[in-house]
Coordinates of C-alpha atoms and ligand atoms in Angstrom, one line a residue:
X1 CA 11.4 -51.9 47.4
X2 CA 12.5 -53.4 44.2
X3 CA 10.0 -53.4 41.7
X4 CA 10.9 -55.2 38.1
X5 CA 8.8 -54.0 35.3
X6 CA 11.1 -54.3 32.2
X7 CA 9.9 -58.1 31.6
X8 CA 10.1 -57.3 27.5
X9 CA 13.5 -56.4 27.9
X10 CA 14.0 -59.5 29.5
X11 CA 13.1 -61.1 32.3
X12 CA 14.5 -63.2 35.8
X13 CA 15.4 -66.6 35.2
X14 CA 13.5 -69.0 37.7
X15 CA 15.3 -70.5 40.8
X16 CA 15.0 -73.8 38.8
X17 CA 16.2 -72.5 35.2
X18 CA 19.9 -71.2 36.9
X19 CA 19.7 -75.3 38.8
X20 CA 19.6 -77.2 35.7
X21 CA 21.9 -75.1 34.2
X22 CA 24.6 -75.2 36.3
X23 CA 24.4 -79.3 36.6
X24 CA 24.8 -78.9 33.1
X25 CA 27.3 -76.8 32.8
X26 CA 29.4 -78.5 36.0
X27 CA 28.3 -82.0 35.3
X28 CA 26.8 -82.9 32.4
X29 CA 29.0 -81.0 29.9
X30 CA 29.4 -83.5 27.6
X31 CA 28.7 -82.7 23.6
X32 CA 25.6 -84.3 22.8
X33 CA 27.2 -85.4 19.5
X34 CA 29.5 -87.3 21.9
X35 CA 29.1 -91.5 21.4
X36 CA 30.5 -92.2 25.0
X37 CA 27.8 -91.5 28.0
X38 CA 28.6 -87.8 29.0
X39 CA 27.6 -87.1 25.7
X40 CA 24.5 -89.3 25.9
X41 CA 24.1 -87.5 29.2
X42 CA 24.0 -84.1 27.4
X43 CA 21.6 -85.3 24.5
X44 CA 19.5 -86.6 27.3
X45 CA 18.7 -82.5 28.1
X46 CA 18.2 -81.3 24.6
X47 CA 16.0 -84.1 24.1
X48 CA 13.7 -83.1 27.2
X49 CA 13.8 -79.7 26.2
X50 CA 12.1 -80.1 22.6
X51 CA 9.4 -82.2 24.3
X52 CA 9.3 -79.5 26.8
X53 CA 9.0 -76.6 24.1
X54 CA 7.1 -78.7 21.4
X55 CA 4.8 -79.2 24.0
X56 CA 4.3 -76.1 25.1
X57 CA 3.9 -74.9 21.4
X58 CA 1.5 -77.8 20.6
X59 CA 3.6 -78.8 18.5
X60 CA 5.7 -82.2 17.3
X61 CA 9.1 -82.5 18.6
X62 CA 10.8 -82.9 15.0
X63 CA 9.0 -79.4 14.4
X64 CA 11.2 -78.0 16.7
X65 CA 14.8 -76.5 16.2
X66 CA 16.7 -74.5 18.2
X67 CA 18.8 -71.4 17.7
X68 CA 21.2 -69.3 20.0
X69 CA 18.4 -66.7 20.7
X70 CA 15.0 -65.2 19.1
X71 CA 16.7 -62.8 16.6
X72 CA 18.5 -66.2 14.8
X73 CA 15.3 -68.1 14.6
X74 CA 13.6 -64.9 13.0
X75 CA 16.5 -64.2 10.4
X76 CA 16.1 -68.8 9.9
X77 CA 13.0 -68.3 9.0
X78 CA 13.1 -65.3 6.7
X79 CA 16.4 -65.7 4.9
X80 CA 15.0 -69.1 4.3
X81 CA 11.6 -69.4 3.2
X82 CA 12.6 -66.1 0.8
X83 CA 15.4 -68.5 -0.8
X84 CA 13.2 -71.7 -1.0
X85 CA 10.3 -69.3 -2.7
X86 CA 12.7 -67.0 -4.3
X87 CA 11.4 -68.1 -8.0
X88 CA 7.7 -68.1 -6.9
X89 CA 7.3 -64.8 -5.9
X90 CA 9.3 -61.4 -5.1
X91 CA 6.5 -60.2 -2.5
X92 CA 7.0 -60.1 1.3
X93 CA 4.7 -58.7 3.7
X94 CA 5.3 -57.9 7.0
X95 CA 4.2 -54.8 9.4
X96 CA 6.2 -52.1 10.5
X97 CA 5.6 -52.4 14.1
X98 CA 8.1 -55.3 14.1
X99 CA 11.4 -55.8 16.0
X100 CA 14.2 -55.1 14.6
X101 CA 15.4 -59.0 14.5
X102 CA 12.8 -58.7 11.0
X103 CA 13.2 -55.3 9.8
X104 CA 17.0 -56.0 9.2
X105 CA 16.5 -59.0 7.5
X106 CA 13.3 -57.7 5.3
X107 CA 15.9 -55.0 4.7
X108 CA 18.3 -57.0 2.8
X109 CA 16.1 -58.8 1.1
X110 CA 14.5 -56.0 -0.5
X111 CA 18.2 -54.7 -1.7
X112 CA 18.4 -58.3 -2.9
X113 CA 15.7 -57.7 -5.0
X114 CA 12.4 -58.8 -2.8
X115 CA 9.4 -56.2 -2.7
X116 CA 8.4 -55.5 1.2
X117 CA 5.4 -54.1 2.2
X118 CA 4.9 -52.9 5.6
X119 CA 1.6 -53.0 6.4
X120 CA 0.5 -49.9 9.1
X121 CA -1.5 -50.2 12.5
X122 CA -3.9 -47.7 14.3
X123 CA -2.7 -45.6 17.1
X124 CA -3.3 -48.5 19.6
X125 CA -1.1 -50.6 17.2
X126 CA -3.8 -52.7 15.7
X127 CA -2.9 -54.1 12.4
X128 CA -4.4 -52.9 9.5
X129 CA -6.3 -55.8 8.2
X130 CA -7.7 -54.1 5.2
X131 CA -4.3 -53.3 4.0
X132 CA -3.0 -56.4 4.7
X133 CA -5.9 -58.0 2.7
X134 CA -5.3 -55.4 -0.4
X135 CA -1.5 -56.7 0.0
X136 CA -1.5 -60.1 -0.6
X137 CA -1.3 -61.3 -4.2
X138 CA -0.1 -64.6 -6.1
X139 CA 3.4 -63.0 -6.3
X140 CA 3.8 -63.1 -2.4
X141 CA 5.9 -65.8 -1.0
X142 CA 6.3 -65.1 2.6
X143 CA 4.4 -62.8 5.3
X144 CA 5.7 -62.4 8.6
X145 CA 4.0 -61.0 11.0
X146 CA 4.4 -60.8 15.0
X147 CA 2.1 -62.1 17.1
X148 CA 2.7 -59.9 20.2
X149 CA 4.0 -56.3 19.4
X150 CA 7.2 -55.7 22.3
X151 CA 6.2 -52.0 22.8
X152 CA 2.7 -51.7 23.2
X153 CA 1.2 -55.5 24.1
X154 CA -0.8 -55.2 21.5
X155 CA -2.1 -58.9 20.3
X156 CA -1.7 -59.2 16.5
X157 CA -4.4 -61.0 14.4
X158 CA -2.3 -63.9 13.3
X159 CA -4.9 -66.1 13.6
X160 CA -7.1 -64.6 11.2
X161 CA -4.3 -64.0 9.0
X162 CA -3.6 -67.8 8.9
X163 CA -7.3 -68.0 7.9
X164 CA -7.0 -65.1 4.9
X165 CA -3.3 -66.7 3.7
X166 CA -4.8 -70.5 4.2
X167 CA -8.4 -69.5 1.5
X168 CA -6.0 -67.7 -0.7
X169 CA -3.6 -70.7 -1.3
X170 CA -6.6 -72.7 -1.9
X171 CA -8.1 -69.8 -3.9
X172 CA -5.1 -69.2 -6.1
X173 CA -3.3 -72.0 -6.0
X174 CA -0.6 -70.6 -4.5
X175 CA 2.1 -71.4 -1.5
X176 CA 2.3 -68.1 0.7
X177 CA 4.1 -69.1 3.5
X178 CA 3.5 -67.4 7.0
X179 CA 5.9 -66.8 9.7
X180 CA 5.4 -65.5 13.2
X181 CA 7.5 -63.5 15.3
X182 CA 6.5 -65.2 19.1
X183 CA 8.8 -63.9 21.2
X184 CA 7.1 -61.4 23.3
X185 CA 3.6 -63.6 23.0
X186 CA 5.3 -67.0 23.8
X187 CA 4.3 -67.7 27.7
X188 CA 1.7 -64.4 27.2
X189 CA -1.2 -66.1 24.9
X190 CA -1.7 -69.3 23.8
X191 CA -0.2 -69.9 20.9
X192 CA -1.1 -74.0 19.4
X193 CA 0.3 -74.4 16.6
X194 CA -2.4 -77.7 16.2
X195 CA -5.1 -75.2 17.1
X196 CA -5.6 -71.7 16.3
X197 CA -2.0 -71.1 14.7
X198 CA -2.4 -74.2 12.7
X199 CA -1.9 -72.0 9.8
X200 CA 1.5 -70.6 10.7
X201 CA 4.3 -71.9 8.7
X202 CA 7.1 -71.1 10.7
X203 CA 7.4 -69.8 14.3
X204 CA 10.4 -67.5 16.4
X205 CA 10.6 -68.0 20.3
X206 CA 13.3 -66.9 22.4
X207 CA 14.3 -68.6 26.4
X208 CA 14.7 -65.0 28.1
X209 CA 11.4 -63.5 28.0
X210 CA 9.9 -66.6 29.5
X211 CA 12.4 -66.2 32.8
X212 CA 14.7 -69.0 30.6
X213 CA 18.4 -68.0 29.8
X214 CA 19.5 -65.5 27.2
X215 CA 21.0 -66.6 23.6
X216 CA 18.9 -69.2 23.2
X217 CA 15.8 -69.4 21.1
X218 CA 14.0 -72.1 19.3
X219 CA 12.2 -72.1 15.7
X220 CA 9.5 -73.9 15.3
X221 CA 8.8 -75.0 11.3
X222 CA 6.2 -77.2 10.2
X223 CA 6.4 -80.9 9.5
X224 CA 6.7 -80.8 5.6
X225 CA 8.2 -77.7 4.9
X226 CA 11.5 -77.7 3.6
X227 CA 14.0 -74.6 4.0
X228 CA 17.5 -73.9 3.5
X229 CA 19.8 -73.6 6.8
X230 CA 21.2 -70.1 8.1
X231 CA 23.7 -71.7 9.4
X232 CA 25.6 -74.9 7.8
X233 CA 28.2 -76.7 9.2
X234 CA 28.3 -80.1 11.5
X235 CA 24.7 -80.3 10.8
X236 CA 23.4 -80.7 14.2
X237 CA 19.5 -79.7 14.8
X238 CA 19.0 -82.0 11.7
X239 CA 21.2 -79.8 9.1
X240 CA 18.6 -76.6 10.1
X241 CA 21.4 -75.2 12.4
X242 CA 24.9 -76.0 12.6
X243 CA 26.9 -75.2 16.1
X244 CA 27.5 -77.7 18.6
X245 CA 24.2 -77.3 20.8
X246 CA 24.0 -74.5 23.6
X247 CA 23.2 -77.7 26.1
X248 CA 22.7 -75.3 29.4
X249 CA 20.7 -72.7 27.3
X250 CA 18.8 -75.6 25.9
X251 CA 18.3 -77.0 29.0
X252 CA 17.2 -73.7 31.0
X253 CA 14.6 -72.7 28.0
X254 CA 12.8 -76.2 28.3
X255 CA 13.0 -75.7 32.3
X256 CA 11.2 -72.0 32.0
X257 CA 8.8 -73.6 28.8
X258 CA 7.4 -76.2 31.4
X259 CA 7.0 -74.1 34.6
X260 CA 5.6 -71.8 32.4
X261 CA 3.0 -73.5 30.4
X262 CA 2.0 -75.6 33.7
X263 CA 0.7 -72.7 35.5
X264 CA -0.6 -70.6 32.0
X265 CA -3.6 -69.4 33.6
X266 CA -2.5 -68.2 37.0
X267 CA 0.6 -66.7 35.9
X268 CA -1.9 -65.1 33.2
X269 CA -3.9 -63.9 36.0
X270 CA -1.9 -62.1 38.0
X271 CA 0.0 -60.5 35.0
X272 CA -3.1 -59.4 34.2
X273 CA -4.0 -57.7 37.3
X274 CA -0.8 -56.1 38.0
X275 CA -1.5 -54.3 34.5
X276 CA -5.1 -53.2 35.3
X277 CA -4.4 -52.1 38.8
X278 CA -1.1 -50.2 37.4
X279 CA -3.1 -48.4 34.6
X280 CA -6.2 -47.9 36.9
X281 CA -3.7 -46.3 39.1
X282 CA -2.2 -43.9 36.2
X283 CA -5.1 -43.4 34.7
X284 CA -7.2 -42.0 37.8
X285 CA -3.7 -40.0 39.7
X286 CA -1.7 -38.6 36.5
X287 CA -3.7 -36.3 33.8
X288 CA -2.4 -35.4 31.1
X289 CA -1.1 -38.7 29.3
X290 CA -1.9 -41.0 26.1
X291 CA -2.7 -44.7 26.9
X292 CA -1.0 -46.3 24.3
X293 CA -1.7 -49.9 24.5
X294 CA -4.7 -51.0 23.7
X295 CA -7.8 -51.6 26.1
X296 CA -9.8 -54.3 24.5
X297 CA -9.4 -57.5 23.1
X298 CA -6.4 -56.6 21.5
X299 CA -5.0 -55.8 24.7
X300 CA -2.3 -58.5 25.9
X301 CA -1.1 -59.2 29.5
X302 CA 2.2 -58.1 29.6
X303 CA 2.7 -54.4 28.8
X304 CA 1.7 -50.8 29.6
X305 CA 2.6 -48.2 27.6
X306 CA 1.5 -44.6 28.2
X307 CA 3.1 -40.9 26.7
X308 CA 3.5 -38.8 30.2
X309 CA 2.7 -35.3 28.1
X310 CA 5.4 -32.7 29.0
X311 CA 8.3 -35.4 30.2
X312 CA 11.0 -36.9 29.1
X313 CA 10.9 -40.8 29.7
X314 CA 14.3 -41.2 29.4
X315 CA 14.3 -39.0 32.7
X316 CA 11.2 -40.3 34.3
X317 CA 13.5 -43.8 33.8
X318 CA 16.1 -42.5 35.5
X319 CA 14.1 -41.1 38.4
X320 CA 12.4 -44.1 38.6
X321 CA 15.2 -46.1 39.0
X322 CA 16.4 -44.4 42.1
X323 CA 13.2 -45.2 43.9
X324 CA 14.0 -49.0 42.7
X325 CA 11.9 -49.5 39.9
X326 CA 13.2 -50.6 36.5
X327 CA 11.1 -49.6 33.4
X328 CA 12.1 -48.4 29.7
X329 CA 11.1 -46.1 27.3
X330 CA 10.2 -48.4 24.3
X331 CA 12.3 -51.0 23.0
X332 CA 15.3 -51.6 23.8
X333 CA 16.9 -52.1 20.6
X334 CA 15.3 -49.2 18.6
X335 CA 15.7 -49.1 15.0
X336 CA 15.1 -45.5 14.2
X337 CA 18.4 -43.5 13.6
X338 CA 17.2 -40.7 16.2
X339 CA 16.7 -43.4 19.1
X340 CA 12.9 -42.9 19.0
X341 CA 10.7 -45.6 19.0
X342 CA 10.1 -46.7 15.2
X343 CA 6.3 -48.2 16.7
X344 CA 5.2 -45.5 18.2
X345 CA 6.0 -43.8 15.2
X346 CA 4.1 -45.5 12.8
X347 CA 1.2 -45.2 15.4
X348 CA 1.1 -41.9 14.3
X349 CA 2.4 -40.5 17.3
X350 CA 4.0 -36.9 17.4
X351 CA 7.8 -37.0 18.6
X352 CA 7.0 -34.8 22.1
X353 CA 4.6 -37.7 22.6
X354 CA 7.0 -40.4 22.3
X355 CA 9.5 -38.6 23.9
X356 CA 7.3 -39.3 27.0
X357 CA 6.4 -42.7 26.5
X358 CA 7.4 -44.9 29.2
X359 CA 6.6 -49.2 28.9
X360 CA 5.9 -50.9 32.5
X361 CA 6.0 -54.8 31.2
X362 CA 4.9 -57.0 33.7
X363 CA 5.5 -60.7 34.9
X364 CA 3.6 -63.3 37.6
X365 CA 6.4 -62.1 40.4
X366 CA 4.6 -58.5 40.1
X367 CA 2.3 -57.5 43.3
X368 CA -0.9 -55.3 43.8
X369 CA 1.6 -53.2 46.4
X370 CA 4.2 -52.7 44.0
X371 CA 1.8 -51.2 41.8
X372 CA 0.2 -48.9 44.0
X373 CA 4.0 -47.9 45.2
X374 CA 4.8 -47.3 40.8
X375 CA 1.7 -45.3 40.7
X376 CA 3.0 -42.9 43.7
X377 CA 6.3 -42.9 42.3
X378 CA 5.3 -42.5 38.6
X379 CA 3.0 -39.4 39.9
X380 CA 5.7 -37.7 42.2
X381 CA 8.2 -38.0 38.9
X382 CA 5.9 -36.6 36.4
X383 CA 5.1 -33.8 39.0
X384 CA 8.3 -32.9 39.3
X385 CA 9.5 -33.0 35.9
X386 CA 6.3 -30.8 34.8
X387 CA 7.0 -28.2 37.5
X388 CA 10.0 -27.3 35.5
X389 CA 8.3 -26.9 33.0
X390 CA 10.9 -27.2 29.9
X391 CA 9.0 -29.3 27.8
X392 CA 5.8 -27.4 28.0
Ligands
PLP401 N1 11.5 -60.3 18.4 C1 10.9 -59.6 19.4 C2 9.5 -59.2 19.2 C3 11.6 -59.2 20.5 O1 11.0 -58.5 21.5 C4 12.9 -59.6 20.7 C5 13.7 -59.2 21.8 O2 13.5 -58.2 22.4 C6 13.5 -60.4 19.7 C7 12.7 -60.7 18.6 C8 14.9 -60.9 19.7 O3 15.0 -61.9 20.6 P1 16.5 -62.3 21.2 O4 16.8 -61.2 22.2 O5 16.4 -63.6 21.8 O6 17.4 -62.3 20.0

């Protein structure tokens, strides 16, 4: 048995993403700035896709932009609302449970002179929304904040946080702008940007979470606002991003945004399910652990992350792997210098306890079977590795 539960890393393209693709990429290769009809053929695609993804974001098409993966449209929208603010304000707030594709950037905009604070979560990674409220003042000009956390599931409160930056700005008299980082939540929670994220400025999505292709992502930015390209150059996406358009990427992440969005609830469901049956399963065979994902409201759909006490992870990984399942041990793409996971961290876990953290993300393909066969496997693992006992 082959069971896939790395779906944060990234996940399977559907059957239908890898068609379109390769008509575009055999056929319909034209340039979409092109005047003759191959490249009216090409623009043809990118024009569905933005009425795919705008639709799936409830949002207008010309709000829409897209980038060569998530981590562009995150570094779009910080590098640029921080310029177009930069002599309003020198505050940024963000968390520091975020990926990395934010951290970098906040990073370089403090040594450019920007104050960052990093507002702390609970050991579930729930945001701390009474630090968050101490942090905002009229010298902030931008908070980011994600709206699905990659290593726990955890939802983040970005709705409310729309609601706090939206009476401030009316309060004050200020322009805080507010971005969200939607990767992991994009396909996972509904996220209308004409409904409850009406208040979000500026929005980061990426194709392969959302069984799309890799390096391509889109930005959603809101009609009105105005902010300075990344990258300049033949100014296609309306100047916002230079590059002569990724047409099969483009193509493949409207594909995924549609199947996606038309089935929301069922592929919700059984998401769901996998999860509770998996964590049922760990919780009632394996003693000795630390749940660390939330179970409550805050709880999303599409990760399980749990500290085996006494393991490694990075060995229960590779055990696990021979028996055919495919998990990881936090995020991929770490930014703490030791290779442990910076969230976990800041959820005030000890370093033996994130040393056995393991994350089981999930997607709609996932069956009740595969997770009783995880839960065996998972138990037989931690067994073994505790009956040697070196990290007792
Ligand atoms: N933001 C979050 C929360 C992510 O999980 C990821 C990818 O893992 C990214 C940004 C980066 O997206 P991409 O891989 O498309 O650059």
């Amino acid at each position: 048995m082959l069971v896939y539960l790395d779906n944060s890393s990234t996940t399977r393209p559907y059957d239908k993403v890898t068609e379109i693709m390769t008509e575009v990429l055999r056929n319909d290769f034209g340039n979409p700035s092109s005047l003759h009809t191959l490249g009216i053929a090409a623009e043809k695609y990118v024009k569905a896709a933005r009425k795919s993804l705008a639709a799936a974001l409830g949002a207008s098409e010309e709000e829409v932009y897209f980038t060569s993966c998530g981590t562009e449209a995150d570094n779009t929208a910080l590098f640029g609302a921080a310029r177009a603010r930069r002599h309003q304000g020198k505050k940024i707030i963000t968390t520091s449970v975020e990926h990395p594709a934010i951290l970098e950037p906040a990073k370089r905009l403090e040594e450019a002179g920007f104050e960052v604070e990093y507002i702390g979560v609970d050991q579930k990674c729930r945001l701390d929304m009474e630090q968050f409220k101490a942090a905002l003042s009229e010298d902030t000009v931008l908070i980011s904040v994600m709206a699905l956390n990659n290593e726990t599931g955890t939802i983040m409160p970005v709705e409310q946080i729309a609601e706090i930056k939206n009476a401030f700005n009316k309060e004050h008299g200020c322009d805080v702008l507010l971005h969200s980082d939607a990767v992991q939540a994009f396909g996972k929670i509904p996220l209308n940007m004409k409904g409850g994220f009406r208040g979000v400025d500026m929005l980061s999505v990426s194709g392969h979470k959302i069984h799309g292709p890799k390096g391509i992502g889109g930005l959603f930015v809101r009609k009105g606002l105005s902010i300075p390209a990344y990258l300049v150059g033949g100014g296609q996406e309306r100047h916002m991003r230079s590059g002569t358009e990724n047409t099969a990427g483009i193509a493949g992440l409207g594909c995924a945004a549609e199947i996606c969005f038309g089935d929301f609830d069922k592929r919700i469901k059984a998401m769901s399910e996998a999860r509770a049956r998996l964590l049922e399963g760990i919780k009632s065979e394996i003693p000795d652990i630390i749940i660390n994902s939330p179970e409550d409201e805050w709880a999303g759909p599409s990760v399980l992350n749990v500290s085996f006490l006494g393991t490694r992870g990075e060995v229960l990984l590779h055990t696990l792997e021979q028996d055919g399942i495919f998990v990881s041990t936090g995020s991929a793409c770490s930014s703490n210098k030791k290779g442990q996971s910076h969230v976990l961290g800041a959820m005030g876990l000890k370093p033996k306890e994130i040393e056995g953290a393991l994350r089981f993300s999930f997607s709609e393909f996932n069956t009740p079977e595969e997770m009783d066969y995880v839960t065996e496997k998972v138990k037989q693992a931690v067994t073994r590795f505790r009956k040697l006992g070196s990290f007792r």
